[in-house]
PDB file of C-alpha atoms in Angstrom:
ATOM      1  CA  MET Z  12       8.619  -3.356  -7.849  1.00 48.00           C
ATOM      2  CA  LEU Z  13       9.044   0.353  -7.325  1.00 55.00           C
ATOM      3  CA  ALA Z  14      12.541   1.763  -6.942  1.00 54.00           C
ATOM      4  CA  GLN Z  15      13.612   3.376  -3.713  1.00 57.00           C
ATOM      5  CA  PRO Z  16      13.411   7.211  -3.775  1.00 53.00           C
ATOM      6  CA  GLU Z  17      17.173   7.504  -3.227  1.00 60.00           C
ATOM      7  CA  GLU Z  18      17.921   5.473  -6.360  1.00 65.00           C
ATOM      8  CA  TYR Z  19      15.778   7.498  -8.761  1.00 66.00           C
ATOM      9  CA  PRO Z  20      14.889  10.901  -7.338  1.00 67.00           C
ATOM     10  CA  GLN Z  21      11.508  12.127  -8.549  1.00 83.00           C
ATOM     11  CA  SER Z  22       8.667  14.188  -7.243  1.00 93.00           C
ATOM     12  CA  GLU Z  23       6.041  12.601  -5.008  1.00 93.00           C
ATOM     13  CA  SER Z  24       3.470  13.275  -7.709  1.00 93.00           C
ATOM     14  CA  ASP Z  25       5.560  11.445 -10.322  1.00 94.00           C
ATOM     15  CA  ARG Z  26       6.118   8.522  -7.946  1.00 94.00           C
ATOM     16  CA  LEU Z  27       2.389   8.193  -7.242  1.00 95.00           C
ATOM     17  CA  GLU Z  28       1.557   8.492 -10.945  1.00 95.00           C
ATOM     18  CA  ALA Z  29       4.007   5.686 -11.744  1.00 95.00           C
ATOM     19  CA  ALA Z  30       2.577   3.519  -8.937  1.00 95.00           C
ATOM     20  CA  ALA Z  31      -0.965   4.065 -10.237  1.00 96.00           C
ATOM     21  CA  ASP Z  32       0.127   3.185 -13.773  1.00 96.00           C
ATOM     22  CA  GLU Z  33       1.813   0.034 -12.457  1.00 96.00           C
ATOM     23  CA  ALA Z  34      -1.312  -1.037 -10.537  1.00 96.00           C
ATOM     24  CA  ILE Z  35      -3.524  -0.508 -13.598  1.00 97.00           C
ATOM     25  CA  ALA Z  36      -1.086  -2.388 -15.826  1.00 97.00           C
ATOM     26  CA  ALA Z  37      -0.994  -5.292 -13.353  1.00 97.00           C
ATOM     27  CA  CYS Z  38      -4.784  -5.550 -13.770  1.00 97.00           C
ATOM     28  CA  GLY Z  39      -4.629  -5.630 -17.551  1.00 97.00           C
ATOM     29  CA  GLY Z  40      -5.559  -1.976 -17.937  1.00 97.00           C
ATOM     30  CA  ASP Z  41      -8.858  -2.352 -16.051  1.00 97.00           C
ATOM     31  CA  MET Z  42      -9.027   0.607 -13.655  1.00 96.00           C
ATOM     32  CA  LYS Z  43     -11.938  -0.791 -11.634  1.00 97.00           C
ATOM     33  CA  SER Z  44     -10.023  -4.029 -11.055  1.00 97.00           C
ATOM     34  CA  ALA Z  45      -6.969  -2.023 -10.000  1.00 97.00           C
ATOM     35  CA  VAL Z  46      -9.009  -0.056  -7.450  1.00 97.00           C
ATOM     36  CA  ARG Z  47     -10.566  -3.272  -6.112  1.00 98.00           C
ATOM     37  CA  ALA Z  48      -7.131  -4.899  -5.803  1.00 97.00           C
ATOM     38  CA  LEU Z  49      -5.716  -1.886  -3.948  1.00 97.00           C
ATOM     39  CA  ILE Z  50      -8.702  -1.809  -1.568  1.00 97.00           C
ATOM     40  CA  LEU Z  51      -8.258  -5.523  -0.888  1.00 97.00           C
ATOM     41  CA  ALA Z  52      -4.530  -5.061  -0.265  1.00 96.00           C
ATOM     42  CA  ASN Z  53      -5.233  -2.185   2.111  1.00 96.00           C
ATOM     43  CA  GLU Z  54      -7.847  -4.195   4.023  1.00 96.00           C
ATOM     44  CA  PHE Z  55      -5.398  -7.074   4.338  1.00 94.00           C
ATOM     45  CA  LEU Z  56      -2.697  -4.757   5.715  1.00 92.00           C
ATOM     46  CA  GLU Z  57      -5.191  -3.276   8.196  1.00 90.00           C
ATOM     47  CA  TRP Z  58      -6.216  -6.780   9.308  1.00 89.00           C
ATOM     48  CA  GLU Z  59      -2.596  -7.879   9.587  1.00 88.00           C
ATOM     49  CA  LEU Z  60      -1.744  -4.841  11.685  1.00 86.00           C
ATOM     50  CA  ALA Z  61      -4.746  -5.372  13.955  1.00 85.00           C
ATOM     51  CA  THR Z  62      -3.946  -9.049  14.509  1.00 85.00           C
ATOM     52  CA  LYS Z  63      -0.159  -8.853  14.752  1.00 81.00           C
ATOM     53  CA  VAL Z  64       0.294  -5.915  17.115  1.00 72.00           C
ATOM     54  CA  SER Z  65       1.452  -7.025  20.532  1.00 65.00           C
ATOM     55  CA  ALA Z  66      -1.252  -7.143  23.203  1.00 63.00           C
ATOM     56  CA  GLY Z  67       1.196  -5.475  25.581  1.00 64.00           C
ATOM     57  CA  TYR Z  68       1.535  -2.569  23.229  1.00 66.00           C
ATOM     58  CA  LEU Z  69      -2.235  -2.229  22.846  1.00 64.00           C
ATOM     59  CA  ARG Z  70      -2.784  -2.058  26.616  1.00 65.00           C
ATOM     60  CA  GLY Z  71      -1.145   1.350  26.621  1.00 60.00           C
ATOM     61  CA  VAL Z  72      -3.385   2.714  23.862  1.00 57.00           C
ATOM     62  CA  LYS Z  73      -6.370   4.799  24.927  1.00 54.00           C
TER      63      LYS Z  73
END
């Protein structure tokens, strides 16, 4: 799990580099698998957002 920015201050570039390294390592060093896993995670979050947002909130969106 990545540390909160307040705990270990670092540049945004360094934080993203570390996150990319962590994703690749979690997939056994296979970059294509890491990209696929991140795309899948993103699609899940998009689906979750689309299905969990209150209908009352969406009525006001144009």
